[in-house]
Steps between C-alpha positions, in 0.01 A plus 500: 500500500623853422435837660173540307351166597579543871248695706621647828288601796605864451378490139164364616470781756581765238257342255221492759565862596505616136186299418319662793603847384401444138154397613470828690632702204182437301147587605359185339666180382330218317682180405341265248605157381769438764358150547637427152862540615664154493663375820816289523568551130742701289311827451587817310280805556451726197338833600452817301762749616404864562606598851858393584536325838134550589417237235729257681349587838150444361594141419701437818212614721251262337684169452584251777871455424800725424563600138836553330490793255705598199541881515688760297875469551585870534365514857773250603786738417574575866665195659316523833163578345556200274556274801184627668297447182632146462410428863147615411498242216553743214741399225638730227375481141742657252368642176662639187480851647736383778766422240550194282782368719274503806253262336731213593429578866145374447644149502530511879141622540390235251674228704344630821158494331549134414576427866186684609273314258651154551451552875132567423510860616342811351675713238377824343615656174332808356413370152491848344869539580454837670238733639290784371259726690214434262218251517612317191642152447814519288651223286647219709870411495627144484703487823217355705447219250870418475505459878189282492619261230852478643365413846267244346799308366630466857177385660404134552256340260135601548592818688426810299590868527191720531481865392235696690373813320429792734311824440556793737280810501564817705263785567808724513862408431664748734266578790368293787130473575383357169401150395715201407370201305710186448362242258669160477417322176486135403856360493666403173675163514822450306369148442275635223798637305790277593482249214476783246788677673730201455429500125437869425614721789421833331147393412436374852632827644268706279195290583547516876580871478174569315306293753655678800446842343131425446454375857673798664301737278173354635611565859586872475395828346666499159470831312679448170389829343784751486297784351221483758679341795415758768151548353419129516643471850295789639184394317529147639479644852238766433269248332592224746174484697268517196691208347464306826124540463507398134695184586280445809801458727520551875687817596847402623847596382558177305174539308583864440820383331296258287272788402799719411645219290170479311498876445857494366417217259201694367707817459769304315231373265377858449853616425545225242176616339627863495207611716476885479355520854844407638637845415214660692563257787868590498418871526275450804738255669793737454297772672410255778862385543615859537262540794541164673832330570401185693290329238355209696402704807364800311302294251347278766397788727322663204258208502335675798414868449275557802493461877452151640547322832843367405636851434347637822647209698845561351486872584397425858784248527754760384371758747481268801841339442680823411679514842633149434619618159690787665664251737602275210623796294734613780695175484459406135488817291876565474603146389194497271616822332855363467368190319279712278788731401723199427230362273480826307868472408431182301157600368438375150756218523260231620680483836311769695280259697793262556720777641226633727399156620857380558603819679186496716563137599840601644456864604181475706629222731822699556302814584276302736800350681646850547165632628463212745849559639434875536167427669659254744789733587306825538180371658645214707174306465426151624536206263127482419478868403805466277350189340170678430683797347714269285193308382318822414766609249448240222125508564507878462678462164230268366235738628685795343494335158134402515393839625671658199326254266159573653567873482584471128177305442285756685669790324424352156140424597445858615661637183250301295205631700594867476636492145224452244483367239752223559757486219462124467136529391596593143742210483228260614265625228764445230585159643134399492495566126819303442388210721161475328676484163780251575387295802376153412 
């Protein structure tokens, strides 16, 4: 066994801690199809890749066993950072951009991958070969399939490598407080392609690549239009609830994704047909996008444009718990601002959420330790009082985040009530015409 197949107690503690934090980072998480994940088999996860290390954390927090990841090699440049990353079961993947000579270094990662799979542990390769902050599935590269077929040659007879397609959907790439959906698809068995691979490797590679691409596509929001990308994305949220009603689906975040997928498919059909209404839709969506930055939150709150009991309850909650928010802000605001400013420095790179999440995971515990020591020294309290104060700090952080999320929700609801007409109304009218024409 090598360093990637061994799992230490410290790694398990770190993994549990990070999994707990990632579940608190999002306001809602829904995991679908995780019962399909094979156990005690050689498994390669193949997710769409849009959000750096948060994609990896999404998988780690929802599967029962550790996962070894291939990640971009340039983050291993520092010797000590490289050692830490390898301890966390991350191995470097060198690409042509890292220099032709460096491609030979992939041989070590390739060998380690074989050890992981032959020991029936989980491996993850991002099949797109890189990330992009757009909800679009790009062409798949062949690295994942080379690993799968090579491992298959080392496995005993009747044991087969399985590739599990994964679709990940974020309400917002960079900010906490939005939804996360993780869809695990039906595994692809190398068994179905192995005989062809032995005779015609290239043909087998192309067939399995097409199959995997189709399965991942069905698990995510895939907006292939380049001309109308932002228009289609915004329209899929603004028309989300009406499409739920058309499809007669229960209102939950997974079904909302299904409804958005349906909307995108219809809009792609309209684009292929050169539908003139798309230019009008683009004009209205551009106006809407200039006014609203958090698409999922703003679009969903526009579904209610009047007072209701839910809004009144949320306002009362914010008022009554405001003193608790002040308490939590005293101890959490400064490290929160530090993490936010650090994220701004990498904005637009696809690493904003990863930087903020990683820094928060380290900085907040350090701040809390310092506060507890100051409290104990200056106040000279008994052990129980110190324990209660120490316990209140992480709880206050979770409360701080959720208070901010509720405040953002209430603010958007009130904006919709006092700003008439709602900008999304025109978009819905245009969408109704397009849907009636192309929905079947």
